[in-house]
Short mmCIF file of C-alpha atoms and ligand atoms in Angstrom, two decimals:
data_model
loop_
_atom_site.label_atom_id
_atom_site.label_comp_id
_atom_site.label_asym_id
_atom_site.label_seq_id
_atom_site.Cartn_x
_atom_site.Cartn_y
_atom_site.Cartn_z
CA MET A 11 56.09 -2.23 -33.94
CA GLY A 12 55.38 -3.50 -30.41
CA ARG A 13 55.05 0.09 -29.24
CA VAL A 14 52.59 0.86 -32.06
CA ARG A 15 50.49 -2.19 -31.19
CA LEU A 16 50.53 -1.21 -27.57
CA GLY A 17 49.49 2.33 -28.52
CA VAL A 18 46.57 1.03 -30.64
CA ALA A 19 45.52 -1.32 -27.86
CA VAL A 20 45.61 1.49 -25.30
CA GLY A 21 43.73 3.74 -27.73
CA CYS A 22 41.04 1.07 -28.25
CA ALA A 23 40.72 0.52 -24.53
CA VAL A 24 40.30 4.26 -23.95
CA VAL A 25 37.63 4.48 -26.68
CA THR A 26 35.86 1.39 -25.34
CA CYS A 27 35.95 2.83 -21.86
CA ALA A 28 34.65 6.14 -23.13
CA ILE A 29 31.82 4.41 -25.00
CA ALA A 30 31.06 2.24 -22.01
CA ALA A 31 31.15 5.27 -19.75
CA ALA A 32 28.87 7.15 -22.14
CA LEU A 33 26.48 4.19 -22.26
CA VAL A 34 26.54 3.80 -18.52
CA GLY A 35 26.08 7.55 -18.17
CA ARG A 36 23.16 7.56 -20.61
CA ARG A 37 21.59 4.59 -18.90
CA ALA A 38 22.11 6.21 -15.52
CA ARG A 39 20.55 9.43 -16.77
CA SER A 40 17.65 7.49 -18.28
CA TRP A 41 17.18 5.62 -14.97
CA TRP A 42 17.31 8.88 -13.14
CA ARG A 43 14.66 10.40 -15.44
CA TRP A 44 12.43 7.36 -15.17
CA GLY A 45 12.86 7.52 -11.40
CA ARG A 46 11.82 11.19 -11.50
CA ALA A 47 8.69 10.31 -13.47
CA VAL A 48 7.79 7.60 -10.98
CA GLU A 49 8.46 10.01 -8.14
CA VAL A 50 6.05 12.60 -9.61
CA VAL A 51 3.33 9.93 -9.79
CA ARG A 52 4.10 8.69 -6.30
CA GLU A 53 3.85 12.19 -4.81
CA PHE A 54 0.59 12.75 -6.68
CA GLU A 55 -0.82 9.48 -5.39
CA GLU A 56 0.07 10.45 -1.85
CA GLY A 57 -1.65 13.81 -2.27
CA CYS A 58 -4.82 12.15 -3.57
CA ALA A 59 -5.06 9.47 -0.92
CA THR A 60 -8.54 8.84 0.47
CA PRO A 61 -8.20 6.27 3.25
CA VAL A 62 -11.48 5.51 4.97
CA GLY A 63 -10.60 7.78 7.91
CA ARG A 64 -10.32 10.75 5.60
CA LEU A 65 -13.55 9.82 3.82
CA ARG A 66 -15.33 9.81 7.17
CA GLN A 67 -14.00 13.31 7.82
CA VAL A 68 -15.42 14.37 4.44
CA VAL A 69 -18.78 12.77 5.37
CA ASP A 70 -18.87 14.77 8.61
CA ALA A 71 -17.77 17.97 6.89
CA MET A 72 -20.59 17.51 4.37
CA VAL A 73 -23.12 17.18 7.22
CA VAL A 74 -21.77 20.29 8.98
CA GLU A 75 -21.89 22.31 5.76
CA MET A 76 -25.42 21.11 5.01
CA HIS A 77 -26.59 22.35 8.40
CA ALA A 78 -24.82 25.67 7.88
CA GLY A 79 -26.30 26.13 4.39
CA LEU A 80 -29.80 25.35 5.68
CA ALA A 81 -29.41 27.80 8.56
CA SER A 82 -28.74 30.90 6.47
CA ASP A 83 -28.04 32.03 2.93
CA GLY A 84 -24.27 32.36 2.61
CA GLY A 85 -23.79 30.27 5.77
CA SER A 86 -21.84 27.72 3.76
CA LYS A 87 -20.36 27.20 0.32
CA LEU A 88 -23.19 24.68 -0.06
CA LYS A 89 -26.09 26.82 -1.23
CA MET A 90 -28.79 24.40 -0.06
CA LEU A 91 -31.42 26.02 -2.28
CA HIS A 92 -35.05 25.32 -1.48
CA THR A 93 -36.96 24.34 -4.56
CA PHE A 94 -40.67 24.67 -3.67
CA VAL A 95 -40.95 21.05 -4.79
CA ASP A 96 -42.86 19.47 -1.91
CA THR A 97 -44.64 16.76 -3.88
CA LEU A 98 -42.97 14.23 -6.10
CA PRO A 99 -44.69 12.29 -8.88
CA ASN A 100 -46.20 8.99 -7.81
CA GLY A 101 -47.53 7.46 -11.01
CA ASN A 102 -51.01 9.01 -11.00
CA GLU A 103 -50.08 11.82 -13.37
CA ASP A 104 -51.59 11.81 -16.84
CA GLY A 105 -51.55 13.92 -20.00
CA VAL A 106 -48.90 15.18 -22.41
CA TYR A 107 -46.09 17.38 -21.11
CA TYR A 108 -43.11 18.94 -22.77
CA ALA A 109 -39.76 19.74 -21.22
CA ILE A 110 -36.61 21.65 -22.04
CA ASP A 111 -33.38 20.50 -20.45
CA LEU A 112 -30.71 23.21 -20.64
CA ASP A 113 -27.13 22.25 -19.83
CA ALA A 114 -23.71 23.64 -20.74
CA ASN A 115 -23.69 24.01 -24.53
CA SER A 116 -26.70 21.80 -25.19
CA CYS A 117 -30.42 21.76 -24.86
CA ARG A 118 -32.72 18.80 -25.08
CA VAL A 119 -36.41 18.97 -25.92
CA LEU A 120 -38.74 16.26 -24.70
CA ARG A 121 -42.33 15.18 -24.97
CA VAL A 122 -43.66 12.82 -22.34
CA GLU A 123 -47.04 11.11 -22.45
CA LEU A 124 -48.39 9.90 -19.13
CA GLY A 125 -51.18 7.43 -18.78
CA GLY A 126 -52.28 7.93 -15.16
CA ARG A 127 -52.61 5.26 -12.54
CA GLY A 128 -50.70 2.12 -13.33
CA SER A 129 -49.80 2.83 -16.93
CA LYS A 130 -46.79 5.03 -16.05
CA ILE A 131 -44.92 6.65 -18.96
CA ILE A 132 -46.66 5.59 -22.14
CA ASN A 133 -44.26 7.25 -24.48
CA HIS A 134 -41.43 9.72 -24.51
CA ARG A 135 -39.36 11.37 -27.19
CA VAL A 136 -36.11 13.30 -26.77
CA GLU A 137 -34.10 15.42 -29.17
CA LYS A 138 -30.69 16.83 -28.33
CA HIS A 139 -29.48 20.11 -29.85
CA LYS A 140 -26.12 21.80 -29.50
CA ILE A 141 -26.25 25.48 -28.64
CA PRO A 142 -24.29 27.18 -31.44
CA GLN A 143 -20.99 28.42 -30.10
CA GLU A 144 -21.45 31.95 -31.39
CA LEU A 145 -24.54 32.32 -29.17
CA GLU A 146 -22.35 31.98 -26.10
CA TYR A 147 -21.08 35.47 -26.73
CA SER A 148 -24.44 36.96 -27.63
CA ALA A 149 -27.26 38.43 -25.55
CA SER A 150 -29.60 36.24 -23.52
CA GLU A 151 -32.53 37.03 -25.83
CA GLU A 152 -30.82 35.29 -28.72
CA VAL A 153 -30.12 32.18 -26.66
CA PHE A 154 -33.69 31.92 -25.42
CA ASP A 155 -34.90 32.60 -28.93
CA PHE A 156 -32.81 29.67 -30.14
CA ILE A 157 -34.29 27.44 -27.41
CA ALA A 158 -37.88 28.54 -28.11
CA SER A 159 -37.57 28.10 -31.87
CA THR A 160 -36.02 24.65 -31.40
CA LEU A 161 -38.92 23.72 -29.13
CA LYS A 162 -41.42 25.12 -31.59
CA ARG A 163 -40.14 22.96 -34.44
CA PHE A 164 -40.20 19.94 -32.14
CA VAL A 165 -43.78 20.61 -30.95
CA GLU A 166 -44.97 21.15 -34.52
CA ARG A 167 -43.49 17.83 -35.61
CA GLU A 168 -44.98 16.04 -32.61
CA GLU A 169 -48.40 17.60 -33.04
CA ASN A 170 -48.61 16.60 -36.65
CA VAL A 171 -48.12 13.10 -35.45
CA ILE A 172 -50.58 13.08 -32.58
CA ASN A 173 -52.93 15.88 -33.62
CA LEU A 174 -53.31 17.82 -30.36
CA VAL A 175 -55.81 20.67 -30.01
CA PRO A 176 -53.79 23.65 -31.35
CA ASP A 177 -55.20 26.38 -29.07
CA GLU A 178 -54.74 24.52 -25.85
CA LYS A 179 -52.09 26.05 -23.62
CA LYS A 180 -49.44 23.44 -23.07
CA GLU A 181 -47.46 23.03 -19.90
CA LEU A 182 -43.76 22.72 -19.85
CA GLY A 183 -41.06 21.62 -17.43
CA PHE A 184 -37.85 23.65 -17.64
CA THR A 185 -34.61 22.07 -16.39
CA VAL A 186 -31.74 24.46 -15.80
CA SER A 187 -28.54 22.66 -14.86
CA PHE A 188 -27.09 25.68 -13.09
CA PRO A 189 -27.75 27.25 -9.70
CA VAL A 190 -31.07 29.09 -9.61
CA ARG A 191 -32.66 30.88 -6.66
CA GLN A 192 -36.28 29.80 -6.91
CA LEU A 193 -39.01 32.39 -6.52
CA SER A 194 -41.73 29.76 -6.85
CA VAL A 195 -41.90 26.24 -8.23
CA SER A 196 -42.15 27.68 -11.72
CA SER A 197 -39.83 30.69 -11.59
CA GLY A 198 -36.35 31.59 -10.39
CA VAL A 199 -33.30 33.74 -10.87
CA LEU A 200 -30.02 32.41 -12.26
CA ILE A 201 -27.31 32.85 -9.61
CA LYS A 202 -24.33 32.10 -11.86
CA TRP A 203 -23.14 29.86 -14.64
CA SER A 204 -20.72 26.96 -14.22
CA LYS A 205 -19.05 24.30 -16.42
CA GLY A 206 -17.45 26.94 -18.63
CA PHE A 207 -20.82 28.21 -19.92
CA THR A 208 -21.33 31.97 -19.68
CA ILE A 209 -23.92 34.33 -21.07
CA GLU A 210 -23.42 37.19 -18.69
CA ASP A 211 -26.68 39.05 -19.04
CA VAL A 212 -28.78 36.07 -17.88
CA VAL A 213 -27.30 36.14 -14.36
CA GLY A 214 -29.84 37.75 -12.03
CA LYS A 215 -32.76 37.26 -14.42
CA ASP A 216 -35.84 35.08 -14.04
CA VAL A 217 -35.05 32.31 -16.50
CA SER A 218 -38.69 31.17 -16.77
CA GLN A 219 -39.71 34.68 -17.74
CA CYS A 220 -36.93 34.79 -20.36
CA LEU A 221 -38.17 31.51 -21.81
CA GLU A 222 -41.86 32.47 -21.73
CA ASP A 223 -41.08 35.78 -23.50
CA ALA A 224 -39.16 33.90 -26.19
CA MET A 225 -41.94 31.30 -26.54
CA SER A 226 -44.62 33.90 -27.02
CA LYS A 227 -42.41 35.77 -29.53
CA ASN A 228 -42.17 32.46 -31.43
CA GLY A 229 -45.95 31.96 -31.29
CA LEU A 230 -45.83 29.08 -28.82
CA ASN A 231 -48.81 28.83 -26.53
CA MET A 232 -46.96 27.36 -23.56
CA ARG A 233 -46.22 28.15 -19.93
CA VAL A 234 -43.52 26.93 -17.54
CA ALA A 235 -45.26 24.81 -14.88
CA ALA A 236 -42.07 23.67 -13.16
CA LEU A 237 -38.58 25.15 -13.19
CA VAL A 238 -36.08 22.71 -11.72
CA ASN A 239 -32.43 21.81 -11.45
CA ASP A 240 -31.33 18.65 -13.30
CA SER A 241 -30.72 16.89 -9.98
CA VAL A 242 -34.33 17.61 -8.95
CA GLY A 243 -35.67 16.24 -12.24
CA THR A 244 -33.58 13.12 -11.67
CA LEU A 245 -34.97 12.74 -8.15
CA ALA A 246 -38.52 13.12 -9.50
CA LEU A 247 -38.05 10.31 -12.00
CA GLY A 248 -36.33 8.12 -9.42
CA HIS A 249 -39.18 8.65 -6.98
CA TYR A 250 -41.76 7.96 -9.68
CA TYR A 251 -40.37 4.45 -10.04
CA ASP A 252 -39.32 3.80 -6.47
CA GLN A 253 -40.85 5.61 -3.50
CA ASP A 254 -37.86 4.78 -1.27
CA THR A 255 -35.82 7.27 -3.28
CA VAL A 256 -34.54 10.05 -1.03
CA ALA A 257 -31.79 11.73 -3.03
CA ALA A 258 -30.37 12.16 -6.52
CA VAL A 259 -26.84 12.71 -7.72
CA ILE A 260 -25.51 13.94 -11.06
CA ILE A 261 -21.93 13.13 -12.02
CA GLY A 262 -21.68 14.38 -15.57
CA THR A 263 -19.95 17.44 -17.00
CA GLY A 264 -20.80 19.04 -13.68
CA THR A 265 -21.91 17.50 -10.43
CA ASN A 266 -24.70 18.10 -7.97
CA ALA A 267 -27.05 16.43 -5.51
CA CYS A 268 -30.48 17.08 -4.08
CA TYR A 269 -32.53 15.30 -1.43
CA ILE A 270 -35.80 15.42 0.47
CA GLU A 271 -35.45 17.49 3.63
CA ARG A 272 -37.89 18.11 6.48
CA CYS A 273 -39.30 21.64 6.23
CA ASP A 274 -38.50 22.40 9.86
CA ALA A 275 -34.83 21.65 9.17
CA ILE A 276 -34.70 24.39 6.51
CA ILE A 277 -34.17 27.03 9.16
CA LYS A 278 -33.50 29.86 6.72
CA CYS A 279 -37.09 29.51 5.43
CA GLN A 280 -38.80 29.75 8.79
CA GLY A 281 -42.52 29.15 8.73
CA LEU A 282 -42.31 27.15 5.51
CA LEU A 283 -45.31 24.84 5.44
CA THR A 284 -45.96 22.16 2.91
CA ASN A 285 -48.56 19.43 2.69
CA SER A 286 -45.96 16.70 2.80
CA GLY A 287 -43.89 18.34 5.57
CA GLY A 288 -40.86 18.01 3.34
CA MET A 289 -39.19 19.79 0.48
CA VAL A 290 -36.53 18.96 -2.06
CA VAL A 291 -33.31 20.88 -1.42
CA ASN A 292 -30.89 21.50 -4.27
CA MET A 293 -27.53 21.34 -2.52
CA GLU A 294 -25.35 22.66 -5.35
CA TRP A 295 -22.73 20.31 -3.91
CA GLY A 296 -20.27 21.06 -6.72
CA ASN A 297 -19.35 24.07 -4.60
CA PHE A 298 -18.75 22.00 -1.43
CA TRP A 299 -15.44 22.71 0.22
CA SER A 300 -13.61 21.29 3.22
CA SER A 301 -9.99 21.24 4.33
CA HIS A 302 -10.35 17.44 4.52
CA LEU A 303 -10.58 17.17 0.73
CA PRO A 304 -7.26 15.84 -0.62
CA ARG A 305 -6.18 18.77 -2.77
CA THR A 306 -2.94 18.74 -4.74
CA SER A 307 -0.89 21.44 -6.46
CA TYR A 308 -2.49 20.34 -9.76
CA ASP A 309 -5.98 21.06 -8.40
CA ILE A 310 -4.84 24.45 -7.18
CA ALA A 311 -3.33 25.35 -10.56
CA LEU A 312 -6.45 24.14 -12.39
CA ASP A 313 -8.63 26.29 -10.15
CA ASP A 314 -6.36 29.33 -10.51
CA GLU A 315 -6.57 29.15 -14.28
CA SER A 316 -10.32 28.52 -14.42
CA PRO A 317 -12.89 31.22 -15.19
CA ASN A 318 -14.62 30.50 -11.84
CA ARG A 319 -11.69 30.54 -9.43
CA ASN A 320 -12.48 29.52 -5.83
CA ASP A 321 -15.82 28.16 -6.96
CA GLN A 322 -17.04 24.62 -7.57
CA GLY A 323 -14.05 23.12 -5.74
CA PHE A 324 -15.71 19.70 -5.28
CA GLU A 325 -16.85 19.71 -8.91
CA LYS A 326 -13.29 20.36 -10.06
CA MET A 327 -12.17 17.17 -8.30
CA ILE A 328 -14.94 14.83 -9.34
CA SER A 329 -16.79 15.78 -12.49
CA GLU A 330 -16.34 14.72 -16.07
CA MET A 331 -15.33 18.17 -17.19
CA TYR A 332 -12.15 18.12 -15.10
CA LEU A 333 -10.83 14.57 -14.58
CA GLY A 334 -9.03 14.29 -17.93
CA GLU A 335 -7.62 17.77 -17.41
CA ILE A 336 -6.10 16.84 -14.04
CA VAL A 337 -4.42 13.83 -15.70
CA ARG A 338 -3.07 16.09 -18.46
CA ARG A 339 -1.52 18.40 -15.87
CA VAL A 340 0.26 15.52 -14.12
CA LEU A 341 1.55 14.17 -17.46
CA LEU A 342 2.82 17.61 -18.39
CA ARG A 343 4.78 17.79 -15.15
CA ILE A 344 6.25 14.34 -15.89
CA ALA A 345 7.22 15.54 -19.36
CA ASP A 346 8.89 18.61 -17.86
CA GLU A 347 10.89 16.58 -15.39
CA SER A 348 11.85 13.59 -17.51
CA ASP A 349 12.14 12.56 -21.13
CA ILE A 350 10.02 9.45 -20.91
CA PHE A 351 7.51 10.73 -23.48
CA GLY A 352 10.21 11.56 -26.06
CA ASP A 353 10.47 14.92 -27.79
CA SER A 354 6.96 15.55 -29.02
CA THR A 355 5.20 16.62 -25.87
CA HIS A 356 3.94 20.04 -26.93
CA HIS A 357 0.35 18.76 -27.33
CA LEU A 358 0.36 18.10 -23.61
CA SER A 359 0.39 21.86 -23.06
CA VAL A 360 -3.05 22.28 -24.62
CA PRO A 361 -5.63 22.67 -21.83
CA PHE A 362 -8.50 20.17 -21.85
CA ILE A 363 -7.00 18.21 -24.77
CA LEU A 364 -7.39 14.96 -22.84
CA ARG A 365 -11.14 14.48 -22.47
CA THR A 366 -12.40 12.37 -19.58
CA SER A 367 -13.89 9.82 -21.99
CA LEU A 368 -10.37 9.21 -23.37
CA MET A 369 -8.99 9.01 -19.88
CA ALA A 370 -11.59 6.34 -19.06
CA ALA A 371 -10.60 4.42 -22.20
CA ILE A 372 -6.94 4.55 -21.12
CA HIS A 373 -7.85 3.37 -17.64
CA GLU A 374 -10.02 0.51 -18.83
CA ASP A 375 -7.69 -0.84 -21.48
CA ASP A 376 -7.00 -4.43 -20.44
CA SER A 377 -5.09 -5.57 -23.52
CA PRO A 378 -1.67 -7.08 -22.67
CA ASP A 379 0.26 -4.37 -24.52
CA LEU A 380 -2.14 -1.54 -23.59
CA ARG A 381 -2.81 -0.98 -27.27
CA GLU A 382 -5.67 1.47 -26.71
CA VAL A 383 -3.49 3.57 -24.41
CA GLY A 384 -0.78 3.69 -27.09
CA LYS A 385 -3.35 4.69 -29.72
CA ILE A 386 -4.80 7.50 -27.60
CA LEU A 387 -1.36 8.82 -26.69
CA GLU A 388 -0.44 8.78 -30.35
CA GLU A 389 -3.66 10.22 -31.81
CA THR A 390 -4.50 12.77 -29.13
CA LEU A 391 -1.14 13.75 -27.74
CA GLN A 392 1.07 12.88 -30.74
CA MET A 393 3.32 10.73 -28.53
CA LEU A 394 4.65 8.09 -30.87
CA ASN A 395 5.89 4.57 -30.09
CA THR A 396 5.41 4.70 -26.34
CA SER A 397 6.78 1.74 -24.41
CA LEU A 398 4.59 -0.53 -22.31
CA LYS A 399 6.18 0.86 -19.17
CA VAL A 400 5.22 4.42 -20.16
CA ARG A 401 1.65 3.36 -21.00
CA MET A 402 1.35 1.70 -17.62
CA LEU A 403 2.52 4.85 -15.90
CA VAL A 404 -0.07 6.94 -17.77
CA ALA A 405 -2.82 4.45 -16.86
CA SER A 406 -1.79 4.65 -13.22
CA VAL A 407 -2.25 8.44 -13.22
CA CYS A 408 -5.79 7.93 -14.57
CA ASP A 409 -6.42 5.38 -11.84
CA ILE A 410 -5.36 7.80 -9.10
CA VAL A 411 -7.59 10.61 -10.40
CA THR A 412 -10.63 8.37 -10.84
CA LYS A 413 -10.25 6.59 -7.55
CA ARG A 414 -10.13 9.86 -5.64
CA ALA A 415 -13.17 11.24 -7.50
CA ALA A 416 -15.31 8.13 -7.05
CA ARG A 417 -14.48 7.78 -3.36
CA LEU A 418 -15.27 11.45 -2.72
CA VAL A 419 -18.66 11.06 -4.43
CA ALA A 420 -19.33 8.09 -2.15
CA ALA A 421 -18.45 10.19 0.90
CA GLY A 422 -20.74 12.98 -0.33
CA ILE A 423 -23.67 10.57 -0.70
CA ILE A 424 -23.14 9.16 2.76
CA GLY A 425 -22.98 12.74 4.08
CA ILE A 426 -26.53 13.24 2.79
CA LEU A 427 -27.72 9.93 4.23
CA LYS A 428 -26.16 10.80 7.57
CA LYS A 429 -27.87 14.20 7.59
CA ILE A 430 -31.29 12.59 7.14
CA GLY A 431 -30.59 9.68 9.46
CA ARG A 432 -30.40 7.04 6.74
CA ASP A 433 -26.80 5.97 7.19
CA GLY A 434 -27.74 3.09 9.48
CA ILE A 435 -26.06 4.64 12.50
CA GLY A 436 -29.39 5.67 14.06
CA SER A 437 -30.49 2.07 14.11
CA ILE A 438 -27.46 1.14 16.20
CA ALA A 439 -28.08 3.99 18.65
CA SER A 440 -31.73 3.00 18.96
CA GLY A 441 -30.73 -0.52 19.81
CA ARG A 442 -31.84 -2.02 16.50
CA SER A 443 -29.31 -4.10 14.70
CA LYS A 444 -27.60 -2.52 11.71
CA GLY A 445 -29.33 -4.94 9.40
CA THR A 446 -32.80 -3.59 10.11
CA SER A 447 -32.21 -0.05 8.89
CA ARG A 448 -34.52 1.10 6.06
CA ARG A 449 -34.00 0.54 2.39
CA THR A 450 -32.72 3.80 0.96
CA VAL A 451 -32.51 4.57 -2.73
CA VAL A 452 -30.28 7.19 -4.32
CA THR A 453 -30.83 7.86 -8.01
CA ILE A 454 -27.77 8.53 -10.09
CA GLU A 455 -28.03 10.06 -13.51
CA ARG A 456 -26.04 8.12 -16.10
CA GLY A 457 -22.74 9.89 -16.90
CA LEU A 458 -19.59 8.71 -15.16
CA TYR A 459 -21.37 6.22 -12.93
CA THR A 460 -22.71 4.13 -15.78
CA ASP A 461 -20.23 4.83 -18.54
CA TYR A 462 -17.08 4.21 -16.53
CA SER A 463 -16.99 0.86 -14.77
CA MET A 464 -13.85 1.57 -12.71
CA PHE A 465 -15.48 4.73 -11.38
CA ARG A 466 -18.56 2.73 -10.40
CA GLU A 467 -16.49 0.02 -8.74
CA TYR A 468 -14.45 2.48 -6.69
CA MET A 469 -17.61 4.27 -5.62
CA ASN A 470 -19.43 1.13 -4.52
CA GLU A 471 -16.32 -0.09 -2.73
CA ALA A 472 -16.00 3.17 -0.78
CA ILE A 473 -19.68 3.10 0.23
CA SER A 474 -19.28 -0.31 1.82
CA GLU A 475 -15.97 0.69 3.40
CA ILE A 476 -17.56 3.71 5.07
CA LEU A 477 -20.89 2.16 6.05
CA GLY A 478 -19.74 -1.40 6.57
CA GLU A 479 -20.83 -4.37 4.50
CA GLN A 480 -24.16 -4.93 6.24
CA VAL A 481 -25.55 -1.39 6.33
CA SER A 482 -24.40 -0.64 2.80
CA GLN A 483 -26.70 -3.40 1.55
CA ASN A 484 -29.65 -1.15 2.39
CA VAL A 485 -28.31 1.63 0.21
CA VAL A 486 -29.40 1.12 -3.37
CA LEU A 487 -27.88 3.22 -6.13
CA ARG A 488 -30.30 3.27 -9.07
CA VAL A 489 -29.31 4.55 -12.46
CA SER A 490 -31.65 6.91 -14.21
CA GLU A 491 -31.58 7.72 -17.88
CA ASP A 492 -32.72 11.13 -19.12
CA GLY A 493 -34.07 11.66 -15.62
CA SER A 494 -33.32 15.34 -15.65
CA GLY A 495 -35.64 15.88 -18.63
CA ILE A 496 -38.33 13.25 -18.10
CA GLY A 497 -38.47 13.92 -14.36
CA THR A 498 -39.00 17.61 -15.06
CA ALA A 499 -41.88 16.81 -17.41
CA LEU A 500 -43.34 14.71 -14.57
CA LEU A 501 -43.00 17.68 -12.23
CA ALA A 502 -44.77 19.85 -14.83
CA ALA A 503 -47.61 17.32 -14.55
CA VAL A 504 -47.57 17.46 -10.73
CA TYR A 505 -47.63 21.27 -10.72
CA SER A 506 -49.90 21.66 -13.74
CA SER A 507 -52.64 24.27 -13.39
CA LYS A 508 -55.00 21.72 -14.90
CA ARG A 509 -54.88 19.35 -11.95
C1 LIG B 788 -24.35 23.13 -11.59
C2 LIG B 788 -25.55 22.42 -11.02
C3 LIG B 788 -25.86 21.21 -11.88
C4 LIG B 788 -24.64 20.33 -12.02
C5 LIG B 788 -24.88 19.08 -12.87
C6 LIG B 788 -23.20 22.16 -11.78
O1 LIG B 788 -22.13 22.80 -12.40
O2 LIG B 788 -23.96 24.18 -10.72
O3 LIG B 788 -26.66 23.29 -10.94
O4 LIG B 788 -26.91 20.50 -11.27
O5 LIG B 788 -23.59 21.07 -12.60
O6 LIG B 788 -25.32 19.39 -14.13
#
């Protein structure tokens, strides 16, 4: 009997030990996996680091590349395209102008009524239309036909309302949010598409001509008075309201910047003379590249798998089209190396499933249990019942991606200011105190800067880190809304044949 009891007791002890060992083993494995997940995030954070020293190197690299791009075509990845825009609107423009604002997958039509001196913009109307997906694979004629017929319906509606003279030739501003080599202020050839938009047979064509042909086919009596990049339209609107505006930045689906340059600094256009002595340069900064940019294996893989490999490197680190995608790639790696997301991680393999707007919502969730994060993980990525710890880890990946992007944008802006001597440094060299440098305004088109408060905070913080508290107070970032369209209509007024 005693032997039996002893046997049972030994048996129980063995089972208990086995269970305990299994539990300890499971816990150890789970700790190990959690540790792996944290390690992936830590390595990523290290790779994305942008201490102020590195940002200053990016500023200097931007200046060097700007010089190289201005010296010769192909001298830099920065195209530094001259725009023929040598005069910006100042508030004296009057009349009614239309504009088309073409971006990846969408086109907006606008009507702007200007009242001349003092009265500024009396009225403006905007309509946004999606370009039907099937047109992306069709010929350019069909796309321009779609744009012209959309404009026609808009003009007809507007004219019924305001009863304009029907035979009068109307003037139009045309915004193309892609790189264009300008032939004049009103014409230019598309260099290439970006942001995943591609209609191959437009590349190399004069886009104004394509639009004018489509307009006349549709019975529209209109001509393109100004063909501009969206950044240039944004600068025009910024300058219209504030004459201290020297540059404009777009941080939307894609990214770009333009600024007012002295003509004699645009060496590749020797002999260029303008009344103002200056000209707006479209930098196409989305294509900026420097070895000082903190690039990780995730950025490299994203680029390798993109349709425009080795292009738009800066854009792929900072614009709305890519931020959510970088986060997805890091989460996928975590899922591969640990089990912290549970079994259902296959949605994470779908490229671009995590849009940047969702990533911003994850990042900005300040509820104690990160409820919004849990909801997005569940609804978008089908990850059910995530723990608080997992949600926090996901939010920290979003933070890393956004912080890097915002700080790089800040460095890019200061690169421009440095190139034109508006970074406050000149005033120190010339013996003036930092505080007396000139007020300098940079217009920023809505998008990430306005819609994503953490992005804005990181950007502003980096500007004062790089320039110092005092000098940075002279740099004003002004938000513009619909600048790319309205500003282009203003430029149509400036370059109207009727003036
Ligand atoms: C284009 C630029 C454009 C920017 C913002 C980039 O992808 O190359 O021309 O200004 O997106 O829309």
